[in-house]
Short mmCIF file of C-alpha atoms and ligand atoms in Angstrom, two decimals:
data_model
loop_
_atom_site.label_atom_id
_atom_site.label_comp_id
_atom_site.label_asym_id
_atom_site.label_seq_id
_atom_site.Cartn_x
_atom_site.Cartn_y
_atom_site.Cartn_z
CA MET K 1 0.55 28.39 -17.55
CA GLN K 2 0.04 24.63 -18.11
CA LYS K 3 -0.10 22.57 -14.86
CA ARG K 4 2.65 19.96 -15.49
CA VAL K 5 4.79 17.52 -13.59
CA LEU K 6 8.42 16.81 -14.99
CA LEU K 7 9.82 13.39 -14.15
CA LYS K 8 13.43 12.66 -13.10
CA ARG K 9 15.50 10.86 -15.65
CA GLY K 10 14.44 7.16 -15.88
CA LYS K 11 11.45 7.52 -13.76
CA GLU K 12 9.10 7.11 -16.73
CA GLU K 13 9.77 3.41 -16.89
CA SER K 14 6.93 2.25 -14.86
CA LEU K 15 4.60 4.60 -16.76
CA LEU K 16 5.67 3.00 -20.04
CA ARG K 17 4.26 -0.34 -18.44
CA PHE K 18 1.06 1.59 -17.70
CA HIS K 19 1.42 1.51 -13.87
CA PRO K 20 -1.07 4.18 -12.65
CA TRP K 21 0.90 5.67 -9.87
CA ILE K 22 3.61 8.28 -9.78
CA PHE K 23 5.52 8.59 -6.53
CA SER K 24 6.74 11.85 -5.26
CA GLY K 25 10.38 10.73 -5.43
CA ALA K 26 9.99 10.35 -9.20
CA ILE K 27 9.27 14.05 -9.63
CA ALA K 28 11.97 16.60 -10.75
CA SER K 29 9.68 19.66 -10.80
CA ILE K 30 6.11 20.90 -10.74
CA GLU K 31 5.09 23.92 -12.94
CA GLY K 32 1.84 26.01 -12.98
CA THR K 33 1.28 25.72 -9.28
CA PRO K 34 -1.55 23.15 -9.39
CA ASP K 35 -3.87 22.82 -6.52
CA GLU K 36 -4.34 19.32 -4.83
CA GLY K 37 -6.70 17.49 -6.85
CA ASP K 38 -6.12 19.17 -10.19
CA VAL K 39 -5.46 17.35 -13.37
CA VAL K 40 -1.78 17.63 -14.43
CA ASP K 41 0.03 16.68 -17.46
CA VAL K 42 3.17 14.56 -16.86
CA TYR K 43 6.44 14.73 -19.00
CA THR K 44 9.58 12.80 -19.20
CA TYR K 45 12.92 14.47 -18.23
CA ASP K 46 13.36 15.10 -21.97
CA GLY K 47 10.14 16.95 -22.45
CA LYS K 48 7.94 14.07 -23.98
CA TRP K 49 4.17 14.01 -22.75
CA ILE K 50 3.49 10.59 -21.11
CA ALA K 51 0.40 10.77 -18.98
CA ALA K 52 -2.25 12.80 -17.25
CA GLY K 53 -3.67 12.49 -13.81
CA HIS K 54 -4.75 13.91 -10.55
CA ILE K 55 -2.06 15.51 -8.30
CA GLN K 56 -2.13 14.97 -4.59
CA VAL K 57 -0.02 15.62 -1.50
CA GLY K 58 1.64 12.37 -0.25
CA SER K 59 3.80 9.45 -1.33
CA ILE K 60 1.67 8.79 -4.41
CA ALA K 61 1.85 12.08 -5.90
CA VAL K 62 -0.11 11.51 -9.24
CA ARG K 63 -2.83 8.91 -10.05
CA VAL K 64 -2.84 8.51 -13.75
CA LEU K 65 -6.20 8.93 -15.59
CA THR K 66 -4.86 8.50 -19.11
CA PHE K 67 -1.97 7.56 -21.19
CA THR K 68 -3.31 9.24 -24.30
CA GLN K 69 -3.56 12.86 -24.78
CA GLU K 70 -7.21 13.79 -24.21
CA SER K 71 -9.14 16.20 -22.13
CA ILE K 72 -10.47 15.10 -18.78
CA ASP K 73 -13.90 16.34 -19.27
CA LYS K 74 -17.57 15.05 -19.34
CA ALA K 75 -17.08 12.97 -22.34
CA PHE K 76 -14.04 11.39 -20.64
CA TRP K 77 -16.10 10.41 -17.50
CA GLN K 78 -18.91 9.05 -19.72
CA LYS K 79 -16.57 7.04 -21.87
CA LYS K 80 -14.84 5.31 -18.79
CA ILE K 81 -18.15 4.66 -17.11
CA ALA K 82 -19.64 3.20 -20.39
CA ILE K 83 -16.54 0.73 -20.57
CA ALA K 84 -17.15 -0.19 -17.00
CA TYR K 85 -20.89 -0.56 -17.38
CA LYS K 86 -20.52 -2.89 -20.31
CA LEU K 87 -18.26 -5.08 -18.50
CA ARG K 88 -20.77 -5.58 -15.64
CA SER K 89 -23.73 -6.07 -18.26
CA ASP K 90 -21.58 -8.75 -19.97
CA LEU K 91 -21.27 -10.42 -16.54
CA GLY K 92 -25.11 -10.58 -16.31
CA LEU K 93 -25.26 -8.31 -13.34
CA THR K 94 -27.10 -5.35 -14.46
CA ASN K 95 -30.57 -6.70 -15.85
CA ARG K 96 -31.88 -9.24 -13.49
CA ALA K 97 -35.02 -8.97 -11.72
CA ASP K 98 -33.68 -10.78 -8.64
CA HIS K 99 -30.31 -9.04 -8.48
CA ASN K 100 -29.38 -5.24 -8.43
CA ILE K 101 -26.12 -4.99 -6.51
CA TYR K 102 -22.71 -4.64 -8.18
CA ARG K 103 -19.59 -2.68 -8.13
CA LEU K 104 -19.54 -0.35 -11.21
CA ILE K 105 -16.10 1.17 -10.71
CA HIS K 106 -13.31 -0.43 -8.97
CA GLY K 107 -10.42 2.07 -8.85
CA GLU K 108 -7.26 1.09 -10.65
CA GLY K 109 -9.17 -2.14 -11.95
CA ASP K 110 -11.22 0.17 -14.12
CA ASN K 111 -8.36 2.56 -14.91
CA LEU K 112 -9.85 5.14 -12.53
CA PRO K 113 -7.53 5.22 -9.60
CA GLY K 114 -9.15 6.64 -6.37
CA LEU K 115 -12.63 5.95 -7.48
CA VAL K 116 -15.12 3.44 -6.24
CA VAL K 117 -18.80 3.28 -7.25
CA ASP K 118 -21.31 0.61 -5.95
CA VAL K 119 -24.80 0.18 -7.20
CA TYR K 120 -27.76 -0.71 -5.01
CA GLY K 121 -30.86 -0.87 -6.88
CA ARG K 122 -31.30 2.57 -8.65
CA THR K 123 -28.77 4.28 -6.23
CA ALA K 124 -25.11 4.64 -6.98
CA VAL K 125 -22.95 5.22 -3.87
CA VAL K 126 -19.70 7.02 -5.06
CA GLN K 127 -16.52 6.78 -2.87
CA ALA K 128 -13.50 9.06 -3.48
CA HIS K 129 -10.07 7.81 -2.29
CA SER K 130 -8.26 10.68 -3.85
CA VAL K 131 -8.72 14.50 -3.75
CA GLY K 132 -8.94 14.56 -7.58
CA MET K 133 -11.90 12.22 -7.51
CA HIS K 134 -13.38 14.24 -4.76
CA CYS K 135 -12.98 17.38 -6.93
CA ASN K 136 -14.54 15.85 -9.89
CA ARG K 137 -17.45 14.07 -8.05
CA MET K 138 -20.34 16.12 -9.61
CA ASP K 139 -19.08 15.29 -13.19
CA ILE K 140 -18.60 11.66 -12.23
CA ALA K 141 -22.20 11.51 -10.86
CA GLN K 142 -23.70 13.13 -13.78
CA ALA K 143 -21.89 10.83 -16.09
CA ILE K 144 -23.17 7.80 -14.26
CA VAL K 145 -26.76 9.00 -14.77
CA ASP K 146 -26.02 9.88 -18.36
CA VAL K 147 -24.65 6.49 -19.16
CA LEU K 148 -27.04 4.32 -17.10
CA GLY K 149 -30.20 6.21 -17.98
CA ASP K 150 -33.20 5.37 -15.78
CA LYS K 151 -31.28 2.64 -14.12
CA ILE K 152 -29.90 5.14 -11.67
CA LEU K 153 -31.98 7.86 -10.14
CA SER K 154 -29.87 8.72 -7.17
CA VAL K 155 -26.14 9.28 -6.41
CA TYR K 156 -24.94 9.20 -2.76
CA TYR K 157 -21.57 10.53 -2.07
CA LYS K 158 -19.70 9.04 0.90
CA SER K 159 -15.93 9.78 1.26
CA GLU K 160 -15.61 10.89 4.96
CA THR K 161 -13.33 7.93 5.85
CA THR K 162 -11.42 7.57 2.62
CA LEU K 163 -10.04 11.02 1.86
CA PRO K 164 -6.90 12.62 3.48
CA TYR K 165 -8.56 15.62 4.84
CA LYS K 166 -11.94 15.01 6.59
CA ALA K 167 -13.55 18.51 6.83
CA GLN K 168 -14.21 19.00 3.08
CA ALA K 169 -15.43 15.61 2.66
CA ASP K 170 -17.77 15.76 5.66
CA ASN K 171 -19.65 18.76 4.22
CA SER K 172 -20.26 17.11 0.97
CA THR K 173 -21.46 13.67 2.25
CA GLY K 174 -24.99 13.02 1.26
CA TYR K 175 -27.11 12.66 -1.95
CA ILE K 176 -25.65 14.77 -4.72
CA ILE K 177 -28.27 13.60 -7.29
CA GLY K 178 -31.83 12.41 -6.24
CA GLY K 179 -32.53 11.31 -2.89
CA HIS K 180 -33.74 8.23 -0.76
CA LEU K 181 -35.47 5.49 -2.84
CA ASN K 182 -37.33 2.67 -1.44
CA ASP K 183 -35.55 -0.02 -3.56
CA VAL K 184 -34.77 -3.41 -1.90
CA PRO K 185 -31.08 -4.26 -2.57
CA LEU K 186 -31.00 -7.86 -3.97
CA GLU K 187 -28.13 -10.38 -4.12
CA TYR K 188 -29.36 -13.34 -6.23
CA GLY K 189 -32.77 -13.20 -4.71
CA LEU K 190 -31.86 -12.46 -1.14
CA LYS K 191 -32.85 -9.10 0.42
CA LEU K 192 -29.67 -7.68 1.96
CA PRO K 193 -29.83 -5.12 4.60
CA VAL K 194 -27.62 -2.27 3.06
CA ASP K 195 -27.05 0.94 5.07
CA TRP K 196 -24.78 3.06 2.97
CA ILE K 197 -25.47 6.18 5.16
CA ASN K 198 -24.23 4.60 8.43
CA GLY K 199 -22.57 1.33 7.22
CA GLN K 200 -19.08 0.26 6.63
CA LYS K 201 -17.57 0.70 3.20
CA THR K 202 -20.46 1.55 0.88
CA GLY K 203 -22.95 -0.52 3.03
CA LEU K 204 -21.94 -4.02 1.85
CA PHE K 205 -18.81 -6.23 1.13
CA ILE K 206 -20.01 -6.84 -2.47
CA ASP K 207 -16.71 -8.70 -3.27
CA GLN K 208 -17.99 -11.76 -1.40
CA ARG K 209 -20.99 -12.23 -3.64
CA GLU K 210 -19.75 -15.30 -5.58
CA ASN K 211 -18.34 -16.92 -2.46
CA ARG K 212 -21.51 -16.53 -0.67
CA ALA K 213 -23.17 -18.28 -3.62
CA LEU K 214 -20.69 -21.05 -3.26
CA LEU K 215 -21.31 -21.41 0.39
CA GLU K 216 -25.05 -21.97 -0.15
CA LYS K 217 -24.12 -25.23 -1.88
CA TYR K 218 -22.34 -26.60 1.10
CA SER K 219 -24.87 -25.51 3.71
CA ASN K 220 -27.48 -28.27 3.51
CA GLY K 221 -28.11 -29.93 6.75
CA ARG K 222 -24.89 -28.46 8.35
CA SER K 223 -24.61 -26.30 11.45
CA VAL K 224 -22.91 -22.98 10.43
CA LEU K 225 -20.81 -20.46 12.32
CA ASN K 226 -20.34 -17.09 10.47
CA MET K 227 -17.60 -15.30 12.00
CA PHE K 228 -17.09 -11.49 11.26
CA CYS K 229 -20.66 -11.58 9.82
CA TYR K 230 -21.14 -7.85 9.22
CA THR K 231 -24.63 -7.60 7.65
CA GLY K 232 -24.99 -11.45 7.51
CA GLY K 233 -24.64 -12.14 3.76
CA PHE K 234 -23.04 -15.50 4.40
CA SER K 235 -25.62 -16.29 7.03
CA LEU K 236 -28.51 -15.58 4.56
CA ALA K 237 -26.89 -17.83 1.87
CA ALA K 238 -26.52 -20.62 4.49
CA LEU K 239 -30.14 -20.44 5.69
CA ARG K 240 -31.29 -20.58 2.00
CA GLY K 241 -28.95 -23.48 1.43
CA GLY K 242 -30.68 -25.53 4.07
CA ALA K 243 -28.37 -25.03 7.14
CA LYS K 244 -29.58 -26.76 10.26
CA LEU K 245 -28.64 -23.83 12.34
CA VAL K 246 -26.62 -20.59 11.73
CA HIS K 247 -24.85 -18.68 14.29
CA SER K 248 -23.53 -15.09 13.32
CA VAL K 249 -20.74 -13.29 15.23
CA ASP K 250 -19.57 -9.58 14.94
CA SER K 251 -17.96 -7.40 17.45
CA SER K 252 -20.16 -4.59 16.23
CA ALA K 253 -23.83 -4.55 17.64
CA LYS K 254 -24.88 -2.51 14.62
CA ALA K 255 -23.79 -5.34 12.41
CA THR K 256 -25.53 -8.04 14.31
CA GLU K 257 -28.63 -6.00 14.35
CA LEU K 258 -28.57 -5.51 10.60
CA THR K 259 -27.90 -9.36 10.35
CA ILE K 260 -31.10 -10.12 12.45
CA LYS K 261 -33.17 -7.78 10.31
CA GLY K 262 -31.82 -9.39 7.07
CA VAL K 263 -32.85 -12.88 8.45
CA LYS K 264 -36.32 -11.56 9.40
CA ASP K 265 -36.89 -9.90 6.00
CA ASN K 266 -35.91 -13.21 4.20
CA PHE K 267 -36.96 -15.85 6.47
CA PRO K 268 -39.84 -14.60 8.67
CA ASP K 269 -40.67 -17.03 11.55
CA ASP K 270 -37.63 -19.09 10.86
CA ASP K 271 -35.87 -20.04 14.36
CA ARG K 272 -32.57 -21.46 12.95
CA HIS K 273 -30.61 -18.28 13.33
CA LYS K 274 -28.90 -16.53 16.38
CA ALA K 275 -26.61 -13.59 16.37
CA PHE K 276 -23.88 -12.67 18.91
CA ALA K 277 -22.15 -9.32 19.33
CA GLU K 278 -18.91 -10.39 20.52
CA ASP K 279 -15.17 -10.59 19.84
CA ALA K 280 -14.46 -13.41 17.40
CA PHE K 281 -11.28 -14.69 19.18
CA LYS K 282 -13.14 -14.80 22.50
CA PHE K 283 -16.17 -16.52 20.92
CA LEU K 284 -13.92 -19.22 19.56
CA ASP K 285 -12.14 -19.69 22.79
CA ASN K 286 -15.34 -20.00 24.77
CA MET K 287 -17.70 -21.86 22.44
CA LYS K 288 -18.93 -25.19 23.72
CA GLU K 289 -20.68 -26.21 20.45
CA LYS K 290 -18.93 -27.63 17.45
CA TYR K 291 -19.95 -26.69 13.93
CA ASP K 292 -19.95 -28.34 10.64
CA LEU K 293 -19.15 -25.25 8.62
CA ILE K 294 -17.19 -22.18 9.65
CA ILE K 295 -16.69 -18.87 7.87
CA LEU K 296 -13.73 -16.67 8.80
CA ASP K 297 -13.87 -13.31 6.98
CA PRO K 298 -12.01 -10.86 9.25
CA PRO K 299 -11.28 -7.25 8.35
CA ALA K 300 -7.81 -6.61 6.92
CA PHE K 301 -5.28 -7.68 9.69
CA ALA K 302 -2.57 -5.70 7.89
CA LYS K 303 -3.24 -2.23 6.36
CA HIS K 304 0.46 -1.46 5.77
CA ARG K 305 3.42 -3.58 4.88
CA ASP K 306 5.03 -3.00 8.43
CA ALA K 307 2.12 -4.79 10.03
CA LEU K 308 2.52 -7.93 7.80
CA LYS K 309 4.26 -10.20 10.33
CA ARG K 310 1.66 -9.54 13.09
CA ALA K 311 -1.13 -10.01 10.47
CA LEU K 312 0.22 -13.34 9.45
CA ILE K 313 0.33 -14.43 13.10
CA GLY K 314 -3.32 -13.25 13.45
CA TYR K 315 -4.39 -15.36 10.47
CA ARG K 316 -2.54 -18.37 11.85
CA ARG K 317 -4.14 -17.96 15.36
CA LEU K 318 -7.67 -17.44 13.96
CA ASN K 319 -7.55 -20.38 11.64
CA GLU K 320 -5.94 -22.65 14.30
CA LYS K 321 -8.87 -21.94 16.67
CA ALA K 322 -11.35 -22.67 14.05
CA LEU K 323 -9.67 -25.88 12.85
CA GLU K 324 -9.25 -27.12 16.32
CA LYS K 325 -13.08 -26.90 16.96
CA ILE K 326 -14.70 -27.71 13.57
CA GLU K 327 -16.42 -31.18 13.46
CA PRO K 328 -14.79 -33.96 11.44
CA GLY K 329 -16.01 -33.81 7.85
CA GLY K 330 -16.45 -30.12 8.40
CA ILE K 331 -15.93 -27.30 5.87
CA LEU K 332 -13.92 -24.09 6.52
CA PHE K 333 -14.37 -20.97 4.37
CA THR K 334 -11.41 -18.78 5.39
CA PHE K 335 -10.39 -15.35 3.95
CA SER K 336 -7.98 -12.60 4.03
CA CYS K 337 -8.74 -9.08 2.43
CA SER K 338 -5.32 -7.62 3.37
CA GLN K 339 -3.68 -6.27 0.12
CA VAL K 340 -0.23 -6.71 1.51
CA VAL K 341 -0.69 -10.42 2.27
CA THR K 342 -0.03 -12.59 -0.82
CA LYS K 343 -1.90 -15.66 -1.73
CA GLU K 344 1.22 -17.74 -0.83
CA GLN K 345 1.66 -16.08 2.52
CA PHE K 346 -1.99 -16.64 3.46
CA ARG K 347 -2.04 -20.20 2.32
CA MET K 348 1.13 -20.69 4.45
CA ALA K 349 -0.49 -19.28 7.45
CA VAL K 350 -3.43 -21.58 7.09
CA PHE K 351 -1.22 -24.66 6.43
CA THR K 352 0.67 -23.97 9.67
CA ALA K 353 -2.68 -23.50 11.50
CA ALA K 354 -3.69 -26.90 10.22
CA ALA K 355 -0.42 -28.58 11.24
CA GLN K 356 -0.72 -27.05 14.77
CA ALA K 357 -4.35 -27.98 15.14
CA GLY K 358 -3.29 -31.58 14.08
CA ARG K 359 -6.10 -31.90 11.47
CA SER K 360 -6.04 -33.37 7.96
CA VAL K 361 -7.12 -30.70 5.56
CA LYS K 362 -7.70 -30.72 1.79
CA ILE K 363 -8.08 -27.52 -0.27
CA LEU K 364 -11.26 -27.64 -2.29
CA TYR K 365 -11.30 -24.17 -3.71
CA GLN K 366 -8.92 -21.22 -3.98
CA LEU K 367 -11.14 -18.05 -3.96
CA HIS K 368 -10.75 -14.47 -5.00
CA GLN K 369 -12.48 -11.20 -5.72
CA PRO K 370 -15.26 -11.46 -8.48
CA ALA K 371 -15.04 -9.96 -11.89
CA ASP K 372 -16.77 -6.66 -11.07
CA HIS K 373 -13.67 -6.05 -8.91
CA PRO K 374 -11.10 -6.45 -11.75
CA ILE K 375 -7.39 -6.31 -11.37
CA ASN K 376 -5.48 -4.09 -13.65
CA ILE K 377 -2.66 -6.35 -14.95
CA PHE K 378 -0.21 -3.42 -14.69
CA HIS K 379 -1.25 -2.84 -10.97
CA PRO K 380 -0.95 -6.21 -9.27
CA GLU K 381 -1.51 -4.47 -5.94
CA GLY K 382 -5.20 -4.50 -6.74
CA GLU K 383 -5.43 -8.32 -6.15
CA TYR K 384 -6.42 -8.26 -2.46
CA LEU K 385 -9.08 -10.85 -1.70
CA LYS K 386 -7.99 -14.43 -1.05
CA GLY K 387 -9.97 -17.26 0.23
CA LEU K 388 -9.66 -21.10 0.70
CA VAL K 389 -12.34 -23.62 1.10
CA LEU K 390 -11.12 -26.59 3.18
CA SER K 391 -12.53 -30.03 3.90
CA VAL K 392 -11.39 -30.95 7.45
CA GLU K 393 -11.08 -34.66 8.62
N1 SAH Q 1 -18.47 -11.47 5.86
C1 SAH Q 1 -18.93 -10.14 5.81
C2 SAH Q 1 -17.97 -9.02 5.84
C3 SAH Q 1 -16.95 -9.02 7.08
S1 SAH Q 1 -16.16 -7.39 7.19
C4 SAH Q 1 -19.86 -10.04 4.61
O1 SAH Q 1 -20.10 -10.90 3.94
O2 SAH Q 1 -20.46 -9.10 4.52
C5 SAH Q 1 -15.44 -7.67 8.73
C6 SAH Q 1 -16.25 -7.46 9.99
O3 SAH Q 1 -15.55 -7.96 11.02
C7 SAH Q 1 -16.75 -6.20 10.28
O4 SAH Q 1 -18.28 -6.27 10.17
C8 SAH Q 1 -16.27 -5.85 11.65
O5 SAH Q 1 -17.25 -5.17 12.42
C9 SAH Q 1 -15.98 -7.25 12.17
N2 SAH Q 1 -14.83 -7.24 13.38
C10 SAH Q 1 -13.81 -6.66 13.25
N3 SAH Q 1 -13.03 -7.00 14.36
C11 SAH Q 1 -13.62 -8.09 14.89
C12 SAH Q 1 -13.47 -8.91 16.03
N4 SAH Q 1 -12.22 -8.81 16.77
N5 SAH Q 1 -14.38 -9.79 16.29
C13 SAH Q 1 -15.65 -10.02 15.72
N6 SAH Q 1 -15.85 -9.14 14.62
C14 SAH Q 1 -14.86 -8.24 14.22
#
């Protein structure tokens, strides 16, 4: 029997506008007893086929893969990956000798809800955020290799923290095609210490690439404080940009170790850099030194809507501390990657921080995620990274 989901009357409306999620409350009945992760066909209350997608237990019951009647087979994955790859090639990210890191698939932004693929040299790191993508991982890995040819030799699967049930994902973590290569991950000429096996996310916050490049231009002669540094991407950009000194802070000692390694790999015998494994708020409270350029790139303070109010207070407090201490004429790069915090809310939190710190502040740039993290226009929830570059009197 065909595995199908029948919608309640009127619940097809968001699908007619190509929104890729079907909530459990929109479903009238499920036929053919699909397993979690199966592809199901979706029909309106009056029996018209409208979409097909992965079914999952939870509030998002179906993640839509297509609004056209087609098979979800090898050719489907190849077609989707080819479209995504072309977009990255057009951006000039796939064919440079000095750069080999980019996001190949960005979930809903590439019409593949639940799937993230990041490329580091000739390795693709695949992360499933849905059971369906987990079930299809081998087809996806093969399609990546088929489409990218000799540009990808290895595929590493890493979903132990992103899937609803841990056990199955744990067993499948590891290389599913090829094995470890000795490629050096490069971001615009800088060697980045990427550890996809033990690191956060797929090993790097690729989404800050263009913002790191912008920071480089503001670094010359400045003393720089990189808060929440993770593997130190902003620190490396600042050092190359000619910073007088760079201090990197992260509460994770693993992160500061990788930052130190990155500095050594790129700038051997350079003594301008120091790393501190400390809590960012405490560091800002206790620091004696003032800096000319501060980066604030904290983890998402709000992962859910109910945490929004506290998150906004967190952003306000953090930015207030930095604005109190930055040198006159200083530059602040400040970010929020919380999906539930809007651009306006974030800007208001920073505005309040500036008023409370009593500093005169100008906005130089309003930053966002780069084009290899595209936003599906029908899924505005996909816009998550926001940043401001401020000049502080
Ligand atoms: N700017 C980084 C990415 C930052 S991710 C880059 O360009 O790669 C956020 C980082 O904040 C993580 O590395 C996490 O370990 C760190 N972190 C989380 N809470 C912290 C805290 N209270 N103090 C300092 N660092 C913290």
